[in-house]
Coordinates of C-alpha atoms in Angstrom, one line a residue:
Chain A
M1 CA -8.0 -106.2 31.6
K2 CA -10.3 -104.5 29.1
I3 CA -8.6 -103.1 26.4
A4 CA -11.1 -101.6 23.5
V5 CA -8.9 -101.8 19.8
A6 CA -10.4 -99.1 17.8
S7 CA -10.2 -95.8 15.3
G8 CA -12.4 -93.7 13.8
K9 CA -10.9 -94.6 10.2
G10 CA -11.9 -96.9 8.4
G11 CA -9.2 -100.3 7.3
T12 CA -6.4 -99.0 9.6
G13 CA -5.8 -101.8 11.1
K14 CA -8.2 -102.7 14.0
T15 CA -9.1 -106.1 13.2
T16 CA -5.1 -106.7 12.4
V17 CA -4.0 -105.5 16.1
A18 CA -6.8 -107.4 17.9
V19 CA -6.2 -110.8 16.3
N20 CA -2.4 -110.5 16.5
M21 CA -2.7 -109.5 20.7
A22 CA -4.7 -112.6 21.5
V23 CA -2.8 -115.2 19.4
S24 CA 0.4 -113.9 20.9
L25 CA -1.2 -113.9 24.4
G26 CA -3.1 -116.8 23.7
N27 CA -5.3 -116.8 26.9
A28 CA -8.2 -114.0 25.8
Q29 CA -11.6 -113.6 25.0
L30 CA -11.8 -111.8 22.1
L31 CA -15.0 -109.8 21.0
D32 CA -15.5 -108.7 17.4
C33 CA -17.9 -105.1 18.0
D34 CA -17.7 -104.7 14.7
V35 CA -21.2 -106.6 13.9
E36 CA -22.0 -105.5 10.7
E37 CA -18.9 -106.2 9.1
P38 CA -17.7 -109.1 11.6
N39 CA -13.5 -110.1 10.0
C40 CA -11.6 -111.9 13.2
N41 CA -12.3 -115.1 12.2
L42 CA -11.4 -115.3 9.0
F43 CA -7.7 -114.9 11.1
L44 CA -8.9 -117.8 13.6
G45 CA -11.0 -120.0 11.9
H46 CA -12.9 -121.2 15.1
P47 CA -15.9 -122.6 13.7
L48 CA -18.5 -121.1 15.8
Q49 CA -22.1 -122.0 17.5
K50 CA -25.1 -119.1 17.4
V51 CA -25.8 -118.3 21.1
R52 CA -28.0 -116.5 20.6
D53 CA -30.2 -114.5 18.7
V54 CA -30.4 -110.7 18.8
G55 CA -33.7 -109.5 18.0
I56 CA -35.4 -105.5 19.5
Q57 CA -39.8 -105.8 20.2
I58 CA -41.1 -104.4 17.9
P59 CA -45.3 -103.5 17.5
S60 CA -48.2 -106.0 16.8
I61 CA -51.4 -104.0 16.1
S62 CA -54.7 -105.7 16.8
R63 CA -57.0 -105.0 13.4
D64 CA -60.3 -106.1 15.4
K65 CA -59.6 -103.6 18.8
C66 CA -57.5 -101.4 16.7
N67 CA -60.0 -97.9 16.0
S68 CA -57.1 -96.1 14.2
C69 CA -57.2 -93.0 16.0
R70 CA -53.7 -92.1 15.6
K71 CA -52.5 -92.0 19.5
C72 CA -49.4 -94.8 18.3
A73 CA -48.6 -93.3 15.7
E74 CA -48.0 -89.6 17.0
A75 CA -46.4 -91.8 19.7
C76 CA -43.9 -92.8 17.6
R77 CA -40.5 -90.9 17.5
F78 CA -38.9 -92.1 15.3
N79 CA -41.6 -92.6 11.7
A80 CA -42.6 -96.0 11.6
L81 CA -46.4 -96.3 12.4
A82 CA -48.3 -94.9 9.4
V83 CA -51.9 -94.5 9.6
L84 CA -53.5 -95.7 6.0
P85 CA -57.3 -96.4 5.2
T86 CA -56.4 -100.1 5.5
G87 CA -55.3 -99.7 8.7
I88 CA -52.3 -98.8 10.7
M89 CA -48.6 -100.3 9.2
L90 CA -45.2 -100.5 10.8
F91 CA -42.6 -99.9 9.7
P92 CA -39.8 -103.0 11.4
Q93 CA -36.8 -101.4 10.0
L94 CA -38.0 -97.7 11.1
C95 CA -38.7 -99.2 14.9
H96 CA -36.0 -98.8 18.3
G97 CA -38.4 -100.8 20.0
C98 CA -39.6 -98.5 22.8
G99 CA -42.6 -99.3 23.7
A100 CA -44.0 -96.1 23.2
C101 CA -46.9 -97.1 21.1
S102 CA -48.1 -99.7 23.5
L103 CA -48.1 -97.4 26.3
V104 CA -50.8 -94.6 24.4
C105 CA -52.9 -96.8 23.1
P106 CA -56.0 -96.8 24.0
Q107 CA -57.9 -100.4 23.1
D108 CA -55.4 -102.1 24.5
A109 CA -54.7 -103.0 21.1
I110 CA -50.8 -103.0 20.7
S111 CA -48.7 -106.6 21.8
E112 CA -45.0 -106.8 21.0
T113 CA -43.1 -109.8 19.4
T114 CA -39.6 -110.1 18.7
H115 CA -38.1 -108.1 15.8
V116 CA -35.0 -110.9 14.9
I117 CA -32.2 -108.4 13.8
G118 CA -28.6 -110.0 14.6
T119 CA -26.5 -113.1 16.1
V120 CA -24.5 -113.6 18.8
E121 CA -21.7 -116.5 18.1
R122 CA -19.0 -117.9 20.0
S123 CA -16.8 -120.2 19.2
A124 CA -17.4 -124.0 19.6
S125 CA -15.1 -125.2 21.3
S126 CA -14.3 -123.8 24.7
A127 CA -10.5 -125.9 24.6
R128 CA -9.6 -123.1 22.4
R129 CA -7.1 -120.3 24.4
V130 CA -8.9 -117.3 22.6
E131 CA -12.4 -118.0 23.3
L132 CA -14.3 -115.5 20.1
Y133 CA -17.0 -114.3 20.3
Q134 CA -18.8 -112.5 18.1
G135 CA -21.7 -110.8 16.5
V136 CA -23.6 -110.3 12.4
L137 CA -25.9 -107.3 12.3
N138 CA -28.4 -108.9 9.2
I139 CA -28.5 -107.3 6.0
G140 CA -30.8 -104.5 5.7
E141 CA -31.1 -104.1 10.0
P142 CA -30.0 -100.6 10.1
M143 CA -28.7 -100.8 14.2
A144 CA -26.2 -102.3 15.3
S145 CA -25.8 -101.1 18.5
P146 CA -28.1 -103.2 20.2
V147 CA -25.8 -106.6 19.0
I148 CA -23.2 -105.3 20.6
R149 CA -24.7 -104.5 23.5
A150 CA -25.9 -107.9 23.3
L151 CA -22.7 -109.7 22.6
K152 CA -20.9 -107.6 25.4
Q153 CA -23.3 -109.7 28.4
Y154 CA -20.6 -113.0 27.0
I155 CA -17.3 -111.2 28.7
D156 CA -15.6 -112.7 31.5
D157 CA -14.0 -110.0 33.6
S158 CA -11.8 -112.9 35.1
R159 CA -9.8 -112.9 31.9
T160 CA -7.8 -110.8 28.9
V161 CA -10.7 -109.2 26.6
I162 CA -10.2 -107.7 23.7
L163 CA -12.4 -106.3 21.7
D164 CA -12.6 -105.4 17.9
S165 CA -14.6 -102.2 17.6
P166 CA -16.2 -100.6 14.7
P167 CA -14.5 -97.8 12.6
G168 CA -16.6 -93.9 13.3
T169 CA -16.8 -92.0 16.2
S170 CA -21.0 -92.5 16.4
C171 CA -23.2 -94.5 18.5
P172 CA -21.6 -98.6 17.5
V173 CA -18.1 -97.8 18.6
I174 CA -19.5 -96.3 22.4
S175 CA -21.7 -99.4 23.0
S176 CA -18.1 -101.2 22.0
I177 CA -15.5 -99.0 23.8
T178 CA -17.8 -98.2 27.0
G179 CA -16.6 -99.6 30.8
T180 CA -13.3 -100.4 28.9
D181 CA -9.9 -99.8 30.7
Y182 CA -8.0 -99.2 27.9
C183 CA -8.7 -98.4 24.1
I184 CA -5.8 -98.4 21.4
L185 CA -5.8 -96.4 18.9
V186 CA -4.7 -97.7 15.4
T187 CA -4.6 -95.7 13.3
E188 CA -2.2 -95.1 9.7
P189 CA 0.6 -91.7 8.7
T190 CA -1.7 -89.9 6.9
P191 CA -3.4 -86.5 6.9
F192 CA -6.6 -88.5 6.2
G193 CA -5.2 -91.1 9.2
L194 CA -4.3 -88.0 11.2
H195 CA -7.7 -86.2 10.4
D196 CA -10.2 -89.3 11.7
L197 CA -7.9 -90.0 14.6
L198 CA -8.9 -86.3 16.2
L199 CA -12.2 -87.1 16.0
A200 CA -11.2 -91.0 18.0
V201 CA -8.9 -89.0 20.4
E202 CA -11.7 -87.0 21.8
L203 CA -14.6 -89.3 21.9
V204 CA -12.4 -91.0 24.4
K205 CA -11.7 -88.6 25.9
E206 CA -15.4 -87.8 27.0
L207 CA -15.6 -91.3 27.9
Q208 CA -12.7 -90.6 30.2
I209 CA -10.7 -94.0 29.2
P210 CA -7.2 -93.9 29.3
Y211 CA -5.9 -94.3 25.8
G212 CA -3.3 -94.8 23.2
V213 CA -1.3 -94.8 19.3
I214 CA -0.6 -97.7 17.1
I215 CA 0.9 -96.7 14.0
N216 CA 0.0 -99.1 11.5
R217 CA 2.0 -98.6 7.9
H218 CA 5.1 -96.8 9.7
G219 CA 6.9 -95.3 7.0
T220 CA 4.6 -94.4 4.3
G221 CA 2.8 -91.1 4.6
D222 CA 4.7 -88.3 6.7
D223 CA 5.3 -87.7 10.3
S224 CA 2.2 -85.8 11.5
V225 CA 1.1 -88.7 13.5
E226 CA 3.8 -89.1 15.5
G227 CA 4.7 -85.7 15.2
Y228 CA 0.7 -84.8 17.1
C229 CA 1.4 -87.8 19.3
Y230 CA 4.5 -86.0 20.2
E231 CA 3.2 -82.5 21.5
N232 CA 0.1 -84.1 23.1
N233 CA 2.0 -86.3 25.3
I234 CA -0.5 -89.1 23.7
P235 CA 1.4 -92.4 24.3
V236 CA 2.9 -93.8 20.9
L237 CA 2.1 -97.7 21.8
M238 CA 3.5 -100.1 18.6
K239 CA 4.7 -98.2 15.6
I240 CA 3.6 -101.5 12.8
P241 CA 5.9 -100.7 8.8
Y242 CA 4.5 -100.9 5.7
D243 CA 5.8 -104.4 5.1
R244 CA 4.5 -106.0 1.1
R245 CA 4.9 -109.5 3.7
I246 CA 2.1 -108.1 6.7
T247 CA -0.3 -107.0 3.6
E248 CA -0.1 -110.3 2.2
L249 CA -0.4 -112.6 6.0
Y250 CA -3.8 -109.6 5.7
S251 CA -5.0 -111.0 2.5
E252 CA -5.1 -114.3 3.2
G253 CA -6.6 -114.2 6.2
I254 CA -3.5 -115.8 8.8
P255 CA -2.4 -113.4 11.6
F256 CA 1.4 -111.8 11.4
V257 CA 2.4 -113.0 14.4
L258 CA 2.5 -117.0 13.2
Q259 CA 5.0 -116.1 10.1
M260 CA 6.8 -113.5 12.2
P261 CA 7.5 -114.8 15.8
H262 CA 9.2 -112.0 16.5
W263 CA 6.4 -109.5 16.6
K264 CA 4.5 -112.1 19.0
D265 CA 6.8 -110.3 21.7
Q266 CA 6.5 -107.1 20.6
F267 CA 2.8 -108.1 21.1
L268 CA 3.4 -109.7 24.3
N269 CA 5.5 -106.3 25.4
L270 CA 2.8 -104.4 23.8
F271 CA 0.4 -106.1 26.8
I272 CA 2.9 -105.2 29.4
K273 CA 3.0 -101.5 28.6
L274 CA -0.9 -101.4 28.5
Q275 CA -1.6 -103.0 32.6
V276 CA 2.0 -100.9 33.0
L277 CA -0.6 -97.2 31.9
T278 CA -3.5 -99.1 34.2
G279 CA -1.5 -99.8 36.7
R280 CA -2.1 -103.2 37.1
Y281 CA 1.5 -104.3 37.0
Chain B
M1 CA -32.9 -85.9 -13.9
I2 CA -29.8 -85.7 -11.9
K3 CA -28.1 -89.3 -11.7
Q4 CA -26.7 -90.6 -8.7
I5 CA -23.5 -93.3 -7.8
T6 CA -22.7 -93.4 -4.2
V7 CA -19.0 -94.8 -3.5
I8 CA -18.8 -98.3 -1.1
S9 CA -16.8 -100.5 0.8
G10 CA -18.1 -102.9 3.5
K11 CA -14.5 -103.1 4.6
G12 CA -13.2 -98.9 5.8
G13 CA -9.7 -97.8 4.9
T14 CA -9.9 -100.0 0.6
G15 CA -9.9 -96.3 -1.2
K16 CA -13.6 -95.5 -1.3
T17 CA -12.5 -91.4 -1.1
T18 CA -9.4 -91.9 -3.4
L19 CA -12.0 -92.8 -6.4
T20 CA -14.3 -90.2 -4.9
A21 CA -12.2 -87.6 -5.0
A22 CA -10.5 -88.7 -8.7
F23 CA -14.5 -89.3 -10.3
A24 CA -15.3 -85.3 -8.8
T25 CA -12.3 -84.0 -10.6
L26 CA -12.7 -86.6 -14.3
A27 CA -16.5 -85.9 -14.3
C28 CA -17.9 -83.0 -16.1
N29 CA -20.9 -80.9 -14.2
A30 CA -21.2 -83.2 -11.2
L31 CA -21.8 -81.9 -7.1
I32 CA -19.8 -84.2 -4.8
A33 CA -21.6 -85.1 -1.5
D34 CA -19.5 -86.4 1.7
C35 CA -22.1 -89.1 3.6
D36 CA -19.1 -90.6 5.8
V37 CA -20.7 -87.9 8.6
D38 CA -18.7 -90.2 11.4
A39 CA -14.8 -89.7 10.0
A40 CA -15.3 -87.9 7.1
N41 CA -12.3 -87.1 4.8
L42 CA -13.2 -86.3 1.0
H43 CA -12.5 -82.1 2.4
L44 CA -8.8 -83.0 2.6
I45 CA -9.1 -83.1 -0.7
L46 CA -11.4 -80.8 -2.0
D47 CA -10.8 -77.7 0.0
P48 CA -13.4 -75.9 -0.4
V49 CA -14.5 -72.5 0.5
L50 CA -17.4 -72.6 2.5
T51 CA -21.0 -70.5 1.7
D52 CA -23.3 -71.7 4.3
R53 CA -23.0 -73.9 7.5
L54 CA -25.9 -75.4 9.3
D55 CA -27.0 -76.6 12.4
F56 CA -28.6 -80.6 11.8
Y57 CA -30.8 -81.7 14.9
G58 CA -31.0 -84.8 15.3
M59 CA -33.9 -87.1 18.0
K60 CA -34.8 -85.0 20.8
V61 CA -33.3 -86.2 24.0
A62 CA -35.2 -85.7 27.4
A63 CA -33.8 -83.4 30.1
I64 CA -36.6 -83.9 33.9
D65 CA -36.7 -80.5 36.1
R66 CA -34.9 -81.5 38.6
D67 CA -37.6 -79.4 41.3
K68 CA -40.7 -81.5 39.9
C69 CA -39.0 -85.0 39.6
C70 CA -40.3 -87.2 42.5
A71 CA -37.5 -90.2 42.6
C72 CA -41.3 -92.6 41.7
G73 CA -38.8 -94.8 39.5
L74 CA -41.0 -95.6 36.5
C75 CA -39.1 -93.4 34.2
R76 CA -36.2 -95.5 35.2
E77 CA -38.7 -98.5 34.5
G78 CA -39.8 -97.9 31.5
C79 CA -36.6 -96.7 29.3
R80 CA -35.6 -99.9 27.6
F81 CA -32.1 -97.9 26.1
G82 CA -31.4 -97.4 30.9
A83 CA -30.6 -94.0 30.1
I84 CA -31.6 -93.0 33.4
T85 CA -29.2 -93.4 35.8
E86 CA -30.5 -94.4 39.9
G87 CA -29.9 -90.5 40.1
F88 CA -31.8 -89.7 37.4
V89 CA -30.0 -88.4 35.3
I90 CA -30.1 -88.3 31.9
D91 CA -26.8 -90.2 29.8
I92 CA -27.4 -88.7 26.5
H93 CA -25.1 -91.5 25.0
A94 CA -27.6 -94.0 25.7
C95 CA -30.9 -91.7 24.8
E96 CA -32.2 -92.6 22.0
G97 CA -35.3 -89.4 21.8
C98 CA -37.9 -92.2 22.4
G99 CA -39.8 -89.7 25.1
V100 CA -41.3 -92.8 26.8
C101 CA -40.2 -91.3 29.9
E102 CA -42.1 -88.6 29.0
L103 CA -45.2 -90.0 28.3
V104 CA -44.7 -91.8 32.3
C105 CA -43.7 -89.0 34.6
P106 CA -47.3 -88.9 36.5
E107 CA -44.5 -85.3 37.7
G108 CA -45.4 -83.8 34.1
A109 CA -41.2 -83.2 35.5
I110 CA -39.7 -84.6 31.7
V111 CA -39.1 -82.9 28.7
M112 CA -38.0 -83.9 25.1
K113 CA -35.5 -80.7 24.0
D114 CA -34.0 -80.4 20.9
H115 CA -29.9 -81.3 21.1
K116 CA -28.1 -80.0 18.0
A117 CA -26.1 -83.1 16.7
G118 CA -23.7 -82.2 13.7
E119 CA -23.9 -79.5 11.4
I120 CA -23.8 -80.2 7.7
Y121 CA -21.3 -77.6 5.2
R122 CA -22.5 -76.4 2.2
S123 CA -19.6 -75.2 0.0
I124 CA -17.9 -74.3 -3.3
T125 CA -14.8 -76.1 -4.9
R126 CA -12.8 -76.6 -7.8
F127 CA -14.2 -79.6 -9.3
G128 CA -18.2 -78.0 -8.3
P129 CA -20.3 -77.9 -4.9
F130 CA -19.7 -80.2 -2.1
V131 CA -21.7 -80.9 0.7
H132 CA -20.5 -82.5 3.7
A133 CA -21.5 -82.9 7.3
R134 CA -19.6 -83.7 10.7
L135 CA -21.8 -85.9 13.5
G136 CA -21.0 -85.2 16.0
I137 CA -19.0 -87.5 18.9
G138 CA -20.7 -90.5 20.0
E139 CA -24.6 -89.6 18.4
D140 CA -26.6 -92.5 16.8
T141 CA -27.9 -90.2 13.8
G142 CA -25.8 -90.6 11.4
G143 CA -28.5 -92.7 8.8
K144 CA -30.5 -88.9 9.7
L145 CA -27.5 -87.0 9.2
V146 CA -26.8 -88.5 5.8
S147 CA -29.9 -88.1 4.0
M148 CA -30.0 -84.7 5.4
V149 CA -26.7 -83.7 3.1
R150 CA -28.4 -85.6 0.4
K151 CA -31.1 -83.1 0.7
N152 CA -28.7 -80.5 0.7
A153 CA -27.1 -82.3 -2.3
M154 CA -30.3 -82.6 -4.3
E155 CA -31.1 -78.8 -4.1
M156 CA -28.4 -77.4 -4.7
A157 CA -27.9 -79.6 -7.4
K158 CA -31.0 -78.2 -8.8
M159 CA -29.9 -74.9 -8.2
H160 CA -26.4 -76.0 -10.1
G161 CA -27.3 -77.3 -12.6
N162 CA -25.5 -80.5 -12.2
E163 CA -27.3 -83.0 -13.8
L164 CA -24.7 -85.7 -11.8
I165 CA -23.5 -86.4 -7.4
I166 CA -21.2 -88.7 -6.5
I167 CA -21.4 -89.6 -3.2
D168 CA -18.0 -90.8 -1.1
G169 CA -20.4 -93.6 1.6
P170 CA -19.3 -94.9 5.0
P171 CA -18.3 -98.6 6.0
G172 CA -20.1 -101.1 7.1
I173 CA -23.6 -101.6 6.5
G174 CA -25.8 -99.9 8.8
C175 CA -28.7 -97.0 9.6
S176 CA -25.7 -95.0 7.5
V177 CA -24.7 -97.2 4.4
I178 CA -28.4 -97.4 3.2
A179 CA -29.7 -94.5 3.4
S180 CA -26.4 -93.2 1.8
I181 CA -27.6 -95.4 -1.4
S182 CA -32.0 -96.0 -0.9
G183 CA -32.5 -94.3 -4.9
V184 CA -29.8 -94.1 -6.4
D185 CA -28.9 -94.9 -9.7
L186 CA -25.5 -96.4 -8.8
V187 CA -23.3 -97.6 -6.0
F188 CA -19.1 -98.2 -7.1
I189 CA -18.0 -101.0 -4.8
V190 CA -14.4 -100.3 -4.2
T191 CA -12.5 -103.3 -2.4
E192 CA -9.7 -105.6 -2.1
P193 CA -8.2 -109.3 -2.9
S194 CA -7.8 -109.5 1.3
V195 CA -10.4 -112.3 2.4
S196 CA -11.7 -109.4 4.7
A197 CA -12.1 -107.3 2.2
I198 CA -14.4 -110.4 0.7
H199 CA -16.1 -110.7 3.1
D200 CA -17.4 -107.4 3.3
L201 CA -17.9 -106.9 -0.6
E202 CA -20.0 -110.4 -0.5
R203 CA -22.2 -108.1 2.3
V204 CA -22.4 -104.9 0.7
I205 CA -23.0 -107.0 -3.2
E206 CA -26.2 -108.0 -0.7
V207 CA -27.4 -104.6 0.4
A208 CA -27.1 -103.1 -2.3
D209 CA -29.7 -106.6 -3.8
H210 CA -32.2 -106.2 -1.1
F211 CA -32.5 -102.8 -2.8
R212 CA -32.3 -103.7 -5.5
I213 CA -30.3 -101.4 -6.5
K214 CA -27.2 -101.9 -9.4
A215 CA -23.6 -102.1 -8.4
V216 CA -20.5 -102.0 -10.0
V217 CA -17.2 -103.0 -8.9
C218 CA -13.3 -102.2 -8.7
I219 CA -10.9 -104.6 -6.7
N220 CA -7.7 -101.8 -5.5
R221 CA -4.5 -102.8 -5.2
Y222 CA -5.5 -106.4 -7.4
D223 CA -1.8 -106.8 -7.4
V224 CA -1.6 -108.2 -3.5
N225 CA -2.9 -111.5 -3.8
A226 CA -4.1 -112.7 -7.6
E227 CA -5.8 -115.4 -6.3
K228 CA -7.7 -113.9 -4.3
T229 CA -8.4 -111.6 -7.3
A230 CA -9.2 -114.4 -9.4
H231 CA -11.7 -115.4 -6.5
I232 CA -13.7 -111.8 -6.5
E233 CA -13.7 -111.9 -10.4
E234 CA -15.5 -115.5 -10.4
Y235 CA -18.3 -114.0 -7.4
C236 CA -19.0 -110.9 -9.5
R237 CA -18.9 -112.8 -12.6
K238 CA -21.9 -115.1 -10.4
K239 CA -23.6 -112.4 -9.2
G240 CA -23.5 -110.5 -12.7
V241 CA -22.2 -107.6 -10.7
D242 CA -20.2 -105.8 -13.5
V243 CA -15.5 -105.9 -12.8
A244 CA -15.2 -102.2 -13.9
G245 CA -11.2 -102.3 -13.6
K246 CA -8.5 -103.2 -11.1
L247 CA -5.1 -100.7 -9.2
P248 CA -2.8 -102.0 -8.4
L249 CA -0.4 -101.1 -4.8
S250 CA 0.7 -97.9 -5.6
D251 CA 1.8 -95.2 -3.9
V252 CA 0.2 -92.9 -5.6
P253 CA -2.3 -92.6 -3.3
T254 CA -0.2 -91.8 -0.1
K255 CA 1.8 -88.8 -1.4
A256 CA -1.2 -87.3 -3.4
M257 CA -3.2 -86.9 -0.6
L258 CA 0.0 -85.5 0.7
E259 CA 0.1 -83.2 -2.0
G260 CA -4.0 -82.3 -0.9
R261 CA -4.6 -83.4 -5.2
T262 CA -6.6 -85.9 -6.4
V263 CA -4.1 -88.7 -8.2
I264 CA -6.1 -87.2 -11.0
E265 CA -3.9 -84.1 -10.6
Y266 CA -1.3 -85.6 -9.6
K267 CA 1.7 -86.2 -11.5
D268 CA 1.4 -89.7 -11.8
D269 CA 0.0 -90.1 -16.1
V270 CA 0.2 -94.8 -15.5
F271 CA -2.6 -94.3 -12.6
A272 CA -4.3 -92.0 -13.6
G273 CA -4.4 -93.1 -16.4
R274 CA -6.3 -96.6 -14.8
V275 CA -8.6 -94.3 -12.8
Q276 CA -9.9 -93.3 -15.7
D277 CA -11.0 -96.4 -18.0
I278 CA -12.9 -97.5 -14.8
W279 CA -15.0 -93.8 -14.7
Y280 CA -15.6 -94.0 -18.7
R281 CA -17.5 -97.1 -17.7
V282 CA -18.4 -95.9 -14.9
H283 CA -20.3 -93.2 -16.3
K284 CA -21.0 -95.3 -19.8
E285 CA -23.3 -97.3 -16.5
L286 CA -25.1 -93.9 -15.8
I287 CA -25.9 -92.2 -19.5

């Protein structure tokens, strides 16, 4: 089963839920899809090894063959090519690697080279029962989705896979949660939390992924999130109370189930609940 | 010259919007822009009165004319984003709008069509003019929409004679963040003493460095972990980044939010005072 952990709002506890569930289950694959800011391994502390670079194909223009006809710059819808008196100039950060420029070049002056935008890494030792894979987007690179797609190629369908998604509702989130069997939406019981939960619900509905809600820092804020879930028949899978101890363990990078073992049972129960909800139990 | 400051954090949920709203209360003659177009929240506190609504068109998307399509498959071969299904239907979430399919189609069956990807709102609030936006679900043009929000903010600030634009930024370090900070005078980074937030802070400082933008840091909930707070202060000192102030773990931001107020408007002088001190230091950086 592939379980995605997402949220509209950032900082609601996605990583907390993903890591503590993986640690509680013991045997699982954990994919950190928040490639802009991957944090899961701060809680696992696995030695990591690089499994691959992630690149996109960007044009390389032969000055000898190019006659500055401008066709490539006109074909590029991302404004990644500019025609200067000295020739064609490429802005690699704007290039999406679509290949339109080389298709239209009448001089056959454009070949392609790989521009590395990030990497995929994994736990170095396969002896560990929680196997972590993470994508890392390089600083200054704008496009997260190609890194996420590369990362997801390492999904082992025979195992339980937990995917920690980035915040928001735009394309990196879609890249992360597409193809999963269930999506847990983590929120907090505040007006911001509710507002962004509504956006996240819209997204999972559109992608037709079954979903439920975990309310983190329960006891702060108000009960509007819970009210919304009950009114709309959205399962509230778990409530994690606001507890200074959990906050402190989080700050140290310690999965709280390790210090508060009764929570391990709660996460195991959660997993069984998800199996029931997806017809696997 | 209109000055611009962007509030970012790397990690989400550290308090960007809480502090942006507080700065909006404290600033004199500022325009506020919410560039967290994915999950905008600032309007929940600022309670804007809408004056204008603009459609945002992102990249065009491909559309296949069924009658002309001969199912030759060249478009599927040419598309590098897997956006054309076996039945020759465009997956609009996967389509990046590059137009390669249109270029390779021998039947002229594919045209690139305008695609509304969101909305931009101009409004008035009790703290001054405000621009925010909503990106459609699953859209991939966040960076472009952020640039449009900033363009609208600049136009509106000139019109209203504002001296400062305060921008609430998105989490992360990708396209929306880059678009939110490019060309601003200062980035204000909100962090907290946790391993995650510190990791993300280091990456976001690198991004600011990469684009040569001056940064200052605020440590929120500093009392949760004294050791990690000391670590952040030491790291910032080494990097030559000022720590503009520290805020304690408090229920004031949530309580104020429930009342639809900023932490400055909320009746807690101690917390408000600390935020005020931070604002004065930030303001000094800007003038």
